[in-house]
Structures are given as C-alpha cells and as structure tokens.
Amino acid sequence: MKNLTLLNYIFVVMRNLISTILLFGSSLAIAQSTYVPLNTDYYHLLDKTEVVSGENATYHTSQKPYRRDFVSQQVLKNDTLINKSIGDYLINDNIEWGSNSRTKPRNTTFYNRQNATYSYHSDDFMIVANPVLNLQYGKSSALDATLFQNTKGVEIRGWVDKKIGFYSILTDNQVSFPQYLNNYTQSWGALTGEGFYKPFKTSGYDYISARGYITVSPVKHIQLQFGHDKNFIGNGIRSLSLSDNSNAYLFLKAQTTVWKFQYTNLFAQMSTQSQGTNQLYPRKYFAMHHLSLNVLKNINIGLFESIVFGRKDSLSAGSFDANYLNPIIFYRWAEQNNGSPDNANIGMDIKYNLFKTAQLYTSVFIDEFIFSNVKAGKGAWENKQALQFGAKYFNVFTVKGLDAQVEYNYIRPYTYTHADNYSNYTHYGQALAHPMGANLKEFMGIIRYQSNTKLLLKLQGTYYIQGVDTSASTGKYNYGGDIFKSYNNVSAFHLTGNKITQGVKNTTAHIQVSANYMLYHNLFIDAMYGYRKSTAGALVGNETYFTLGLRLNIATKQSLF
C-alpha cells in the first residue's frame, strides 16, 4: 500500500465491486440514480418544496448534489404545495423516477419524453440524451471587446440493467469575461470553476469542460459514485466547508441513507497548481466525512470533517495515505499519529425549517482552535475559524412566488491556509470553500420572483470587506487573506493581534439583476445586468456589464464575488 495512489486504489475497488454486482446481479436488482447537476435556481425550487411541506426532504439538503430518485419522491409527494406549473416541470425533468409525463410529448422519436431530446427506457437499459447550448452576448464598461459565451455540447445519463448508472456532460467553450473575471484569471492562473484553458482571440479563453461518473449500489441503502464532478456541503449561498467554486476533480463517494441519517464519505484526487505545459501537475488529496441527522421533522444537524494532504516525490505524483481511507475514523487522530503533517478540519451545519415558510441555517468551519488562545483574546494567528448565518423566506408577505434569502459569512485571517499547496484548502489554483479565501466578512442577499416555470426574475448582491496584503512578498505583509501563502511565513508581526479584515481594506459591492424566460423545457432566454465596485486587491475596479443570450440544458454560471 505504500506506493498505491488514490487513482489506482479506486480503480481496483470499483472494478471488483462492479464485477461482484454483475456476477450476482439477480439478487442485487437495485436501480441506480444519477444526480441533478448543481444549479442554484433549480435547487432553490427543491428547497422551497421541502420547507412548505413542513418536513425534511428525502434527500438531506446540506449534501449536494441531490439524487434524482430522491428528488422525484419529494416532488411527487409535495408538488401541489408550491405551484402546479413548477411541480410539473420538476416531475417532467426527473420522469424516469416518477409517474407519466404531465406534458404531452412532441412526437415519438424526439421529445417523446418532456425532459429529453432523445430517450429510451426499458427494464434493461435507460438513456436520456440532450444537446447543451449557451450562447451569450454582452458589453462591459471596462473593456473595448465584446463579452460572449459560446458553449455547445451534449449531456447523457441513464442506467444499464438497473444496476449501473452513468452520467456525462461534454462541452466545448469559447468565452470573453467581464474585466473582474479576467483579473481573477490573471491573478490565480485559473478560470473560475474550470480547468485547463487556452487564450482565444484577443481577450477570450478557450476550454473543454468534461464531467462524468458511474453509480452502483452494493446494498439497498448505500450508493457509490465514481468519476469527475463537483460537490457542495451546506445550505447557504456560499459553502465554508466544500463549494463548487473550483475545477471538477476525480473522486469516489459513498453515500449511506438510512432512517434519519445520511452519511457521506468522499475521497478525491486534486491538483496543487492550475496551468502548465507538458508536465504532470503535482497531486494532492482530499478526504471527507459528513454525517447528516434529521433530529426532528424540521431540524437537521450535520457534522463534518476533512483532511487535505500530499506527499512530495520525484515525479510530483504524490502518494495517497491509506490511513485516510477509513470511512468512520476521526481524521484528526489519524493525522496526529502520522506526525501531524496534514490539514485536518472539522465543522458543523444546522438547518431549522419553521412555519412552512422560512428556513434558518448556520455553519461553522474550524481549521484550528486553541482554547487557551481564544480565552486569552490576543488574536493569535492559529485560531482559524469561519462562521455562516443565513435565512430563507418563501412567499414573502404571502405573495406567491416571491422568495428572499440573506446570508452573513465571517472568515478569520489564515483560515484554509497551510504549509504549502499540497495541504492548503485549494484545488487547481482555486479555493475549495469561499472564492475569495479568508480574512473577510460578507453580507449577501437574493430576491427571486417566480410564479410559474416560464419567468424567473432575480436580484442578487454581495457586499464584503476583506483585508488584503500590501505587497506580493510574505512575512509582515501576509495578513491572512491569501490562502495560497504558507502559514510558515507568518512572521513575528502577526503571531498575535490579528483581527478580521486586517491589512489594506478592500470593500467590494456587486449587484446583478437577471431575467430568465423558459421557451420550452430547459430552453431559456437570459438577460442580465451587473454592477461591481472594488477598492483594492487583485480584482480592483469599477465595472458595469450586461449579457443577453440563449441557453439550453445547462445552468447559468455563478461568479458573484
């Protein structure tokens, strides 16, 4: 096991598991579900379905993405509580797990099911295939060039013998971003949420995006997922534990759903850097446990722990530490017994649905917590924590379709940092949690109006204050906001006396107004206007921008920071 990498280990496990399932398939006829891709507007409808029902959903909302079979069960039971049009849309979109389509098909060859350009369904094989398109055009006050997005591709999902599920999406993309996103790419060497890219024309980028996985169930209540994709932990707009901000990554996920529990194990292979040519990117690894418990029918508590680590070697391949494969062990204990070289973290999330119209949620992420230092109150740099408080209000003032959400995030200096890029809380040059790193406090809000599936109007914004460094050098100028900097460079200037937003204060206000009109199932016309002002740091500047476009079978990209 000493030289066994995560990738090789997972392939061995999955090969043996699949072989066993195929061999004994007659006794393991467990239908496999794929997952609803991460989509904030889609997931908002699902969260609303849960809250207005007065009971926790079949799926546990703090662990995303959601399984389609669980979504179908929840919607079929409660769709009339929100809106018939929205209920019909959600049922049609997950038709392989529900009753018959509630909308007549176009013809018998294409769109014979409402959610699929082409589909085939039998006891032996099921497939849903859809084209993917995102064509956007716009302008920015900070650029002479045109803003554009040209995305085209295909999305496929299905199952074989009801024992192996599969999902894949492949897109080819050419984009030109607003200036603040260009600054992001130039500063971190990464496209937000994406992987390898190339320059395109004068100010654009060209990249391929590919995600895919298979699912199998060795027993009724456990589903395994293996492939490349993203995950999200929490109930907020942001996640302080694991967000979808970074590039997709290779992972094996085991999710156990039984009684009031949902227990998730995640083992992932990630990268310490974002761009390079003709070389193997150094590897790092991420392992996570998350236990979600429905304490009461409207209260959920989640416990979280993660470990980030890498082992430098001559090939920059990094070997996986088998100690972290244990699916139920306390990671901090295992890490201490290794000599305490890695980045161990713990956290908790709580959700409380009340009055069938609102939800309160909170989460805490603890990178390091030394009680004696906290008690002393001297601002020791080792005390690295993040807090989140939020609320969702559905059908505001009894106005059907009017929903609001507010959120506050507080991240202390040096949170998510570690000795080097092998162990800090990053992947492919991007943060695994909050997109802007640490040493900040943030207020966010979203107002939505959607009385039916046709039209969604949305106003969303963020206002945050972050302490940024005064120089590119380390030492006395490392104020704890840049999570890529080693905490070994925290100098004597910052051993104590650390305060939130220390350093040069960057104040950022960002507002977006958008309208999305659905012409046909998952075919949208999009219009969006944004204004952003930032006073310091890598993304400094004032900018207004707008885009107009056509989108099919793909979510809008969220880059509100």
Short mmCIF file of N, CA and C in Angstrom, two decimals, residues 42 45-46 49 71-72 74-96 98-104 113-115 451-454 518 521-522:
data_model
loop_
_atom_site.label_atom_id
_atom_site.label_comp_id
_atom_site.label_asym_id
_atom_site.label_seq_id
_atom_site.Cartn_x
_atom_site.Cartn_y
_atom_site.Cartn_z
N TYR A 42 -32.45 25.87 -9.74
CA TYR A 42 -33.15 24.58 -9.67
C TYR A 42 -33.23 24.10 -8.23
N LEU A 45 -35.84 25.73 -6.00
CA LEU A 45 -37.19 25.17 -6.10
C LEU A 45 -37.34 23.93 -5.23
N LEU A 46 -36.30 23.11 -5.19
CA LEU A 46 -36.34 21.90 -4.37
C LEU A 46 -36.35 22.25 -2.88
N THR A 49 -39.76 23.34 -1.97
CA THR A 49 -40.66 22.19 -1.85
C THR A 49 -40.55 21.57 -0.46
N VAL A 71 -35.27 13.19 -5.36
CA VAL A 71 -35.96 14.40 -5.78
C VAL A 71 -37.36 14.06 -6.27
N SER A 72 -37.45 13.03 -7.09
CA SER A 72 -38.76 12.64 -7.63
C SER A 72 -39.73 12.26 -6.52
N GLN A 74 -39.74 13.31 -3.43
CA GLN A 74 -40.11 14.52 -2.70
C GLN A 74 -41.12 15.36 -3.48
N VAL A 75 -40.88 15.54 -4.77
CA VAL A 75 -41.74 16.39 -5.57
C VAL A 75 -43.11 15.75 -5.79
N LEU A 76 -43.14 14.46 -6.09
CA LEU A 76 -44.42 13.78 -6.30
C LEU A 76 -45.31 13.87 -5.06
N LYS A 77 -44.68 13.91 -3.90
CA LYS A 77 -45.44 13.96 -2.64
C LYS A 77 -45.91 15.37 -2.31
N ASN A 78 -45.20 16.40 -2.80
CA ASN A 78 -45.46 17.76 -2.32
C ASN A 78 -45.58 18.81 -3.42
N ASP A 79 -45.63 18.42 -4.69
CA ASP A 79 -45.55 19.43 -5.75
C ASP A 79 -46.72 20.41 -5.74
N THR A 80 -47.90 19.97 -5.34
CA THR A 80 -49.06 20.87 -5.34
C THR A 80 -48.95 21.95 -4.27
N LEU A 81 -48.03 21.77 -3.32
CA LEU A 81 -47.87 22.77 -2.26
C LEU A 81 -47.17 24.02 -2.74
N ILE A 82 -46.40 23.94 -3.83
CA ILE A 82 -45.67 25.11 -4.29
C ILE A 82 -46.39 25.79 -5.46
N ASN A 83 -46.55 25.04 -6.57
CA ASN A 83 -47.15 25.62 -7.77
C ASN A 83 -47.28 24.50 -8.79
N LYS A 84 -48.43 24.35 -9.41
CA LYS A 84 -48.63 23.24 -10.34
C LYS A 84 -47.65 23.30 -11.51
N SER A 85 -47.42 24.48 -12.03
CA SER A 85 -46.51 24.63 -13.15
C SER A 85 -45.10 24.20 -12.78
N ILE A 86 -44.63 24.64 -11.61
CA ILE A 86 -43.29 24.28 -11.15
C ILE A 86 -43.23 22.79 -10.81
N GLY A 87 -44.28 22.28 -10.18
CA GLY A 87 -44.32 20.86 -9.87
C GLY A 87 -44.26 20.01 -11.12
N ASP A 88 -45.02 20.38 -12.14
CA ASP A 88 -44.99 19.64 -13.40
C ASP A 88 -43.60 19.67 -14.03
N TYR A 89 -42.96 20.82 -13.96
CA TYR A 89 -41.61 20.94 -14.53
C TYR A 89 -40.63 20.01 -13.82
N LEU A 90 -40.65 19.99 -12.49
CA LEU A 90 -39.72 19.15 -11.74
C LEU A 90 -40.00 17.66 -11.98
N ILE A 91 -41.26 17.29 -12.06
CA ILE A 91 -41.61 15.89 -12.33
C ILE A 91 -41.18 15.49 -13.73
N ASN A 92 -41.45 16.35 -14.72
CA ASN A 92 -41.03 16.05 -16.09
C ASN A 92 -39.52 15.95 -16.20
N ASP A 93 -38.79 16.74 -15.41
CA ASP A 93 -37.34 16.75 -15.52
C ASP A 93 -36.71 15.50 -14.91
N ASN A 94 -37.47 14.80 -14.09
CA ASN A 94 -36.98 13.56 -13.46
C ASN A 94 -37.92 12.41 -13.78
N ILE A 95 -38.41 12.37 -15.01
CA ILE A 95 -39.52 11.49 -15.38
C ILE A 95 -39.16 10.02 -15.24
N GLU A 96 -37.87 9.66 -15.34
CA GLU A 96 -37.52 8.24 -15.24
C GLU A 96 -37.78 7.67 -13.85
N GLY A 98 -40.48 8.95 -11.88
CA GLY A 98 -41.81 9.31 -11.42
C GLY A 98 -42.90 8.65 -12.23
N SER A 99 -44.05 9.28 -12.21
CA SER A 99 -45.17 8.80 -12.99
C SER A 99 -45.03 9.30 -14.42
N ASN A 100 -46.09 9.16 -15.22
CA ASN A 100 -46.04 9.60 -16.60
C ASN A 100 -45.87 11.10 -16.69
N SER A 101 -45.32 11.54 -17.81
CA SER A 101 -45.12 12.96 -18.05
C SER A 101 -46.43 13.71 -17.95
N ARG A 102 -46.37 14.91 -17.39
CA ARG A 102 -47.58 15.72 -17.26
C ARG A 102 -47.75 16.68 -18.44
N THR A 103 -46.86 16.60 -19.42
CA THR A 103 -46.96 17.40 -20.63
C THR A 103 -46.87 16.48 -21.83
N LYS A 104 -47.69 16.71 -22.82
CA LYS A 104 -47.70 15.83 -23.98
C LYS A 104 -46.38 15.93 -24.75
N ARG A 113 -40.25 12.12 -24.47
CA ARG A 113 -40.40 12.46 -23.05
C ARG A 113 -40.05 13.94 -22.91
N GLN A 114 -40.70 14.59 -21.96
CA GLN A 114 -40.59 16.03 -21.87
C GLN A 114 -39.17 16.51 -21.57
N ASN A 115 -38.39 15.72 -20.85
CA ASN A 115 -37.08 16.18 -20.40
C ASN A 115 -35.95 15.75 -21.32
N SER A 451 -43.50 32.95 -10.27
CA SER A 451 -44.86 32.46 -10.01
C SER A 451 -45.18 31.22 -10.84
N ASN A 452 -44.36 30.96 -11.87
CA ASN A 452 -44.52 29.75 -12.68
C ASN A 452 -43.16 29.42 -13.28
N THR A 453 -43.12 28.38 -14.10
CA THR A 453 -41.82 27.96 -14.66
C THR A 453 -41.34 28.87 -15.78
N LYS A 454 -42.22 29.68 -16.34
CA LYS A 454 -41.84 30.46 -17.51
C LYS A 454 -40.84 31.56 -17.19
N MET A 518 -38.33 30.75 -19.89
CA MET A 518 -38.24 29.41 -20.44
C MET A 518 -39.22 29.26 -21.60
N HIS A 521 -39.03 23.20 -22.39
CA HIS A 521 -38.37 22.55 -21.25
C HIS A 521 -36.85 22.76 -21.30
N ASN A 522 -36.33 23.52 -20.31
CA ASN A 522 -34.90 23.81 -20.16
C ASN A 522 -34.29 24.57 -21.33
#
